[in-house]
mmCIF file of C-alpha atoms in Angstrom:
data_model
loop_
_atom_site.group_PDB
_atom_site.id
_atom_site.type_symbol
_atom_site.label_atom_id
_atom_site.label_comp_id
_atom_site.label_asym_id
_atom_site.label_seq_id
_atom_site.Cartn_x
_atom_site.Cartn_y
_atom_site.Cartn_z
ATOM 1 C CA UNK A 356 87.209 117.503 67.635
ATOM 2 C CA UNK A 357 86.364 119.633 71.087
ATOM 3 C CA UNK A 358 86.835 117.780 73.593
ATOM 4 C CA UNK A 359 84.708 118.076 77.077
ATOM 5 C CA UNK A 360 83.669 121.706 77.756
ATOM 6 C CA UNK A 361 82.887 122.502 81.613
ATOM 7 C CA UNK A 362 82.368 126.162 82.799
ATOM 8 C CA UNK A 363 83.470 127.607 85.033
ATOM 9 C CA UNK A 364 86.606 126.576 86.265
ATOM 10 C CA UNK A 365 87.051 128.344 89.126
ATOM 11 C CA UNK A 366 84.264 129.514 91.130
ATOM 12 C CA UNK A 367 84.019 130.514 95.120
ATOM 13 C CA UNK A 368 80.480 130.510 96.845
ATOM 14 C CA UNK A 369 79.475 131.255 100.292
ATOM 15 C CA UNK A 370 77.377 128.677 102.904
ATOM 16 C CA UNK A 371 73.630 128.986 101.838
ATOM 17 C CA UNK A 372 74.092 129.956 97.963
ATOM 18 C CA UNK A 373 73.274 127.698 95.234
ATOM 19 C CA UNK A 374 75.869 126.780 92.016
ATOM 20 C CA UNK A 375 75.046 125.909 88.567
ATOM 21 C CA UNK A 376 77.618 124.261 86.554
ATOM 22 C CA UNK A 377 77.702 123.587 82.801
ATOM 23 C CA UNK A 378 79.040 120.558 80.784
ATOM 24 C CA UNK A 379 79.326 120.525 76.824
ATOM 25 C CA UNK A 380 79.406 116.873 75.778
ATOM 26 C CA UNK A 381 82.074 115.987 72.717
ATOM 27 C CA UNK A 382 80.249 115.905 69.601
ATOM 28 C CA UNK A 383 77.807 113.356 69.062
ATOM 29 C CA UNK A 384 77.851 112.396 72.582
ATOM 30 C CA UNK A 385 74.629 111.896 73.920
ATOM 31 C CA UNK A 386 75.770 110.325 77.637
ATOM 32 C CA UNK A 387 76.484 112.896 80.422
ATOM 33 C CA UNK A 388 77.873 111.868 84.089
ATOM 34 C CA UNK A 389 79.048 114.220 86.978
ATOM 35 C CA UNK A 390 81.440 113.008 89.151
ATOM 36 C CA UNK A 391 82.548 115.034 92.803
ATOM 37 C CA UNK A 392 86.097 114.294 93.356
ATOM 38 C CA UNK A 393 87.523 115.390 97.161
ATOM 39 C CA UNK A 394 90.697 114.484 98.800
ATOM 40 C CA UNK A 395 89.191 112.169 101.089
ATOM 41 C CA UNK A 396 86.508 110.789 99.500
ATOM 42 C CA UNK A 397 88.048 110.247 95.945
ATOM 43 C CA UNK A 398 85.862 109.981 92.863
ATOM 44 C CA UNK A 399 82.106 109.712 93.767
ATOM 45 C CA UNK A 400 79.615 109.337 90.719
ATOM 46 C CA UNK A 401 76.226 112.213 90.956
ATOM 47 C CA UNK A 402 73.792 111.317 88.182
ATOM 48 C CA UNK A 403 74.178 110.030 84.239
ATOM 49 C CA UNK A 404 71.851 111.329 81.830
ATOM 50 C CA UNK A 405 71.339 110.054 78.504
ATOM 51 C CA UNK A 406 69.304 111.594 75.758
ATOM 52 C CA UNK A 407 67.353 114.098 78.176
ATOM 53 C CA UNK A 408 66.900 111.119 80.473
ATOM 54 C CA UNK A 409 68.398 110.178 84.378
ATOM 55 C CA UNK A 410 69.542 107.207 83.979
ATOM 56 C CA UNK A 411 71.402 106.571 87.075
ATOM 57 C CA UNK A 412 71.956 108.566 90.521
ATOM 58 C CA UNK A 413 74.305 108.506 93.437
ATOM 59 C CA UNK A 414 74.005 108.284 96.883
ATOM 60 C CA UNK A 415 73.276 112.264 97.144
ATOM 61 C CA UNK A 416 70.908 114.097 98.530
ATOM 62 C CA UNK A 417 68.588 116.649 96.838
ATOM 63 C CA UNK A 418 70.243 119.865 97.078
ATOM 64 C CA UNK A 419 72.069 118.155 93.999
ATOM 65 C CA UNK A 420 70.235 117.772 90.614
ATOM 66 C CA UNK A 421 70.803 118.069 86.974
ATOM 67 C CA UNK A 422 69.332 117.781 83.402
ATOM 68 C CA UNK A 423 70.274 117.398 80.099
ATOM 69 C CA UNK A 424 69.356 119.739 77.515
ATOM 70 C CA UNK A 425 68.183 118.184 73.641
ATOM 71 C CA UNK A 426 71.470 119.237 72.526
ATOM 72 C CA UNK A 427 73.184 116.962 74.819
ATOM 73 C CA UNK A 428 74.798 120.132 77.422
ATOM 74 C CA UNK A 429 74.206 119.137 80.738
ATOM 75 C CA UNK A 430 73.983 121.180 83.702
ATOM 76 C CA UNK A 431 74.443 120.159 87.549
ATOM 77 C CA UNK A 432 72.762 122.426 90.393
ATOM 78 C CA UNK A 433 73.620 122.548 94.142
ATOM 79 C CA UNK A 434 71.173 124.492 95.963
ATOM 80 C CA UNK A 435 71.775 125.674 100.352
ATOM 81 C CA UNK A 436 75.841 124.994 99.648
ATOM 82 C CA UNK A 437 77.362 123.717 102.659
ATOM 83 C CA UNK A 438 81.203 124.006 103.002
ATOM 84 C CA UNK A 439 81.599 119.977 102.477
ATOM 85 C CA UNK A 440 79.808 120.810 98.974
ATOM 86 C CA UNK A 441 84.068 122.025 98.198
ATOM 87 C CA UNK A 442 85.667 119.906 95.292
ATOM 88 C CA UNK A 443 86.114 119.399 91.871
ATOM 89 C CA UNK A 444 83.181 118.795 89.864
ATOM 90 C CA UNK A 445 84.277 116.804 86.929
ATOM 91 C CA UNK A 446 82.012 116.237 83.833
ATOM 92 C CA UNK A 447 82.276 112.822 81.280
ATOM 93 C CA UNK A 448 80.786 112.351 78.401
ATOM 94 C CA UNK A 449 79.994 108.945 76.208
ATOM 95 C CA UNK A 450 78.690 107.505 72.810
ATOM 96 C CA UNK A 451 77.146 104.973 75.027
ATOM 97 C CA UNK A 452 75.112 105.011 78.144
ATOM 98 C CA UNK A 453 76.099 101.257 80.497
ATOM 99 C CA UNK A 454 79.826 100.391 81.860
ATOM 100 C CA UNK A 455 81.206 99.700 78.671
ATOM 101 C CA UNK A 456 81.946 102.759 76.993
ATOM 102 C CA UNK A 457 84.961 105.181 77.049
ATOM 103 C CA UNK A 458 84.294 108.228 79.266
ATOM 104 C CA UNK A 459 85.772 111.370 78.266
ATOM 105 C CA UNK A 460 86.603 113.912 81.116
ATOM 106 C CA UNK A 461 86.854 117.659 81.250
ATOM 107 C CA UNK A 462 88.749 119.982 83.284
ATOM 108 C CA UNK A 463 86.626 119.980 85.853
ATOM 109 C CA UNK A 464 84.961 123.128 87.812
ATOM 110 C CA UNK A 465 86.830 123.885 91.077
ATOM 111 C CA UNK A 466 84.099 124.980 93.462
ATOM 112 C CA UNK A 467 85.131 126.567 97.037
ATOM 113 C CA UNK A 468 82.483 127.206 99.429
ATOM 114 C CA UNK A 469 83.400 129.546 101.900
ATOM 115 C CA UNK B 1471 79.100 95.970 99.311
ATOM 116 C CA UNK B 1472 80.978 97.131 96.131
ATOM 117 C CA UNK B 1473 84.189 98.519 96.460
ATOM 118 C CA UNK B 1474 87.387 99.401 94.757
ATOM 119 C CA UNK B 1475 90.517 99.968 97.023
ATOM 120 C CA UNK B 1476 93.910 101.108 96.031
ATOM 121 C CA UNK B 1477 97.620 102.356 98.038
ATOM 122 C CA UNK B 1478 96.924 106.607 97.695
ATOM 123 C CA UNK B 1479 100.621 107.001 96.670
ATOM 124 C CA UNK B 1480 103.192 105.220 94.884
ATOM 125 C CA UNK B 1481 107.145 106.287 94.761
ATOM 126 C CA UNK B 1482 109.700 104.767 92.306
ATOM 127 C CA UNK B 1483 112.586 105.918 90.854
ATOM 128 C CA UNK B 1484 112.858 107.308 86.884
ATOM 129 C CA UNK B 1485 113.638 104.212 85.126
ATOM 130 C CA UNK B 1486 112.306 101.707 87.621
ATOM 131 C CA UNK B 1487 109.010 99.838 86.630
ATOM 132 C CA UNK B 1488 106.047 101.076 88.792
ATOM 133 C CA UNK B 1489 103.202 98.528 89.883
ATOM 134 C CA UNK B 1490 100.237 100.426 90.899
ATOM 135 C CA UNK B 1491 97.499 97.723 92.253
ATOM 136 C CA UNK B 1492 94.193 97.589 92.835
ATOM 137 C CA UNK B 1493 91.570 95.025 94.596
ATOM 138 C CA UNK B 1494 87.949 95.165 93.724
ATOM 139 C CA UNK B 1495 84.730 93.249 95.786
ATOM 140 C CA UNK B 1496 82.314 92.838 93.290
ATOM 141 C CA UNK B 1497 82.606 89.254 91.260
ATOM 142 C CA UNK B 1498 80.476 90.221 88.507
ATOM 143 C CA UNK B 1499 82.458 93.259 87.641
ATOM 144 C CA UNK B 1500 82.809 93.175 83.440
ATOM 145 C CA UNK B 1501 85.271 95.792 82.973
ATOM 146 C CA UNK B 1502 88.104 96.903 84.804
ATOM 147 C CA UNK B 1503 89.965 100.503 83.756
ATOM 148 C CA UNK B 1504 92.720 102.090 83.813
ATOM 149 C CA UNK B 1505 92.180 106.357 84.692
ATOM 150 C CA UNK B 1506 95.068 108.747 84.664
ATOM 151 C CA UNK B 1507 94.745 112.356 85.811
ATOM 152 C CA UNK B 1508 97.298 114.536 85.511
ATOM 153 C CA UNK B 1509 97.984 117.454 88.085
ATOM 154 C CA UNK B 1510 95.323 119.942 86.682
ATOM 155 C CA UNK B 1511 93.297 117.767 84.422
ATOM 156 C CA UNK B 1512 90.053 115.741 83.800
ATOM 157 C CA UNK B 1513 90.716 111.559 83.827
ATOM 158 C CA UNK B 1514 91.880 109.808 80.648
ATOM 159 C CA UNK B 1515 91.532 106.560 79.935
ATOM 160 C CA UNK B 1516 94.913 104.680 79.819
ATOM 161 C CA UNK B 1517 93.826 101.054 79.202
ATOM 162 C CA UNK B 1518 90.846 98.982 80.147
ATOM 163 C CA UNK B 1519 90.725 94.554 80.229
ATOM 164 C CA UNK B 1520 87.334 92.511 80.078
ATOM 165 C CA UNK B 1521 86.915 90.161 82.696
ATOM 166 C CA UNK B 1522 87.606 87.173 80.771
ATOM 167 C CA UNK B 1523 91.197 88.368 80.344
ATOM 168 C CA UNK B 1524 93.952 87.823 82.252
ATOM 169 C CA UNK B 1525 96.519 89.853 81.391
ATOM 170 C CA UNK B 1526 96.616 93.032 78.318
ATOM 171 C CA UNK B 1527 99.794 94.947 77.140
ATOM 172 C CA UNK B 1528 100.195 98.280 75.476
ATOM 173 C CA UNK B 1529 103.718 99.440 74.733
ATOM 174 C CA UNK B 1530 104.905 100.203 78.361
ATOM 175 C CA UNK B 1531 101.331 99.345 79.933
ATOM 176 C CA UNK B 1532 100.633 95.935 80.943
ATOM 177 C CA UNK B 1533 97.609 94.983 82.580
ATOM 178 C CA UNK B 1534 97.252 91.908 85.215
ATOM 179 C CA UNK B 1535 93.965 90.454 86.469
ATOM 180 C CA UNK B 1536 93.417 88.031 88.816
ATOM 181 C CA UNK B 1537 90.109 87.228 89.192
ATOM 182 C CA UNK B 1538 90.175 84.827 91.825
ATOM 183 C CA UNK B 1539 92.009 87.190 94.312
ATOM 184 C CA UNK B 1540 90.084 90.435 92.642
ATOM 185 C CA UNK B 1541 93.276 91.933 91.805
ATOM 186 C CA UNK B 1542 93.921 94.175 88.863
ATOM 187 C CA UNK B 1543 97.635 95.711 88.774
ATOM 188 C CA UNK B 1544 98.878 98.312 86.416
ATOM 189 C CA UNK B 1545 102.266 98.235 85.365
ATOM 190 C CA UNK B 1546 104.556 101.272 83.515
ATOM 191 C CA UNK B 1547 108.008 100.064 82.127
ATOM 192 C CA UNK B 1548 110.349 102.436 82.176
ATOM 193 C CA UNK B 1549 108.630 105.388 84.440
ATOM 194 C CA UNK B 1550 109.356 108.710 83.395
ATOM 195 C CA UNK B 1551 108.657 111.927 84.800
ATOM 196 C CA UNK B 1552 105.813 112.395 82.285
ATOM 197 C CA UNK B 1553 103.954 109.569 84.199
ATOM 198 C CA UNK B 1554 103.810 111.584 87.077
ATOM 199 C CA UNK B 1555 99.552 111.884 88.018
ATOM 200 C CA UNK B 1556 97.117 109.896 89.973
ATOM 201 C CA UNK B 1557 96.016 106.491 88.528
ATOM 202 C CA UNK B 1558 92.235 105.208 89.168
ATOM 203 C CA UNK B 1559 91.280 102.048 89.058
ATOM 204 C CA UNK B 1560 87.306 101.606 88.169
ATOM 205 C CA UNK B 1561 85.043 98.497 87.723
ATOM 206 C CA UNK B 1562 81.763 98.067 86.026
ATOM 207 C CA UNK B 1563 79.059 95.837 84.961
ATOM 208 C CA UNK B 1564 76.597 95.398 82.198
ATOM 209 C CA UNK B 1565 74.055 96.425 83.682
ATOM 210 C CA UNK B 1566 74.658 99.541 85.727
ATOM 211 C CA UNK B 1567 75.987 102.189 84.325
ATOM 212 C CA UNK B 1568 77.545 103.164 87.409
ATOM 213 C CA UNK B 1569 81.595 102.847 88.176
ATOM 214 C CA UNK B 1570 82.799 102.279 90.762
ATOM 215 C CA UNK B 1571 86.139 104.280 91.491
ATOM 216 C CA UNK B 1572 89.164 103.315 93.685
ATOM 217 C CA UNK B 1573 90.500 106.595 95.735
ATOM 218 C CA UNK B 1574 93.383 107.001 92.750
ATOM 219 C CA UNK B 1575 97.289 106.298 93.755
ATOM 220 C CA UNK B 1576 99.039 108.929 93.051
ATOM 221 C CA UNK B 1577 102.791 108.029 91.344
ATOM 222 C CA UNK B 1578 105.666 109.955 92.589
ATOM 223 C CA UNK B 1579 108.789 109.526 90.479
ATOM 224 C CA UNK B 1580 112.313 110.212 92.274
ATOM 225 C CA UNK B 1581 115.110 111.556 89.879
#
């Protein structure tokens, strides 16, 4: 079974651009969360969405957003980057949308903003 | 507020136990987890105890909650160099979905 798909990996933007990133859920999944994970600031939680649906949202502002797509890919957009937008962008996926299911990482997507 | 704190780094020596701990605010926290990310890699969950637990084991994981200090500790028996990663603590509740994430302690293992 595949697990967590996230593309790209490795991407370098400059102050002003805007990012799209792609998750691919594990199979049957239907529960998508984006984490940003910095040195200083750890693990902070975006936005879940669960069958098409937000269901929950950080404390971010609007340049970030997402969606989920009916086949469960989700996709996370940062629009004006600023260079604090730098970190890893890590996807999870779940059977289950609330606290009590097992989240499934992926690789993450490495973004530098220059 | 809710919030999850934990030590950012941890060294012990290969062999030695390691104790990685973890203090959380939030009383109504139902689930507690266990996160390890190795250098590289997504998280990957390690263990996870309900709140009406007080201690879980798995093989050389054992899990210790203390829920009238708001303590959760994670302990590794015999550390090897394959336990090498950062190790997040989380906490959530029924009803938000959201966790909420310690800073990760990262273990350093001495030959």
């Amino acid at each position: 079974k595949a697990g967590v798909t996230q593309t790209p990996r490795y991407l370098i933007k400059t102050r002003g651009q805007q990012v799209t990133l792609s998750c691919s859920p594990i199979s049957g999944h239907r529960s998508v969360s984006w984490y940003q994970q910095t040195p200083g600031q750890g693990l902070q939680f975006l936005f879940e969405y669960f069958s098409e649906t937000q269901r929950n949202k950080g404390n971010f502002p609007g340049r970030f957003s997402g969606r989920q797509f009916s086949n469960s890919r989700s996709e996370m957009n940062v629009s004006t980057l600023e260079l604090g937008d730098s970190a890893l962008y890590l996807c999870a996926s779940s059977l289950v949308t609330g606290g009590t299911g097992e989240l499934f990482f992926g690789e993450g997507s490495r973004l530098t903003v220059l | 507020g809710e919030d999850v704190e934990q030590s950012l780094f941890l060294s012990v020596r290969e062999g030695d136990s390691s104790v990685i701990n973890c203090t959380y605010t939030d009383s109504s926290s139902t689930y507690l987890y266990w996160y390890k990310q190795e250098p590289g890699a997504g998280l990957q969950l390690l263990t996870y105890i309900f709140s009406n637990m007080d201690m879980k084991q798995d093989q050389r994981l054992t899990v210790l909650l203390n829920k009238k200090d708001k303590h959760l500790s994670l302990r590794i028996a015999d550390t090897q160099t394959g336990d090498s990663a950062i190790y997040f603590c989380a906490e959530s509740m029924d009803s938000n979905y959201q966790l909420i994430w310690g800073a990760g302690t990262k273990l350093i293992i001495k030959p």
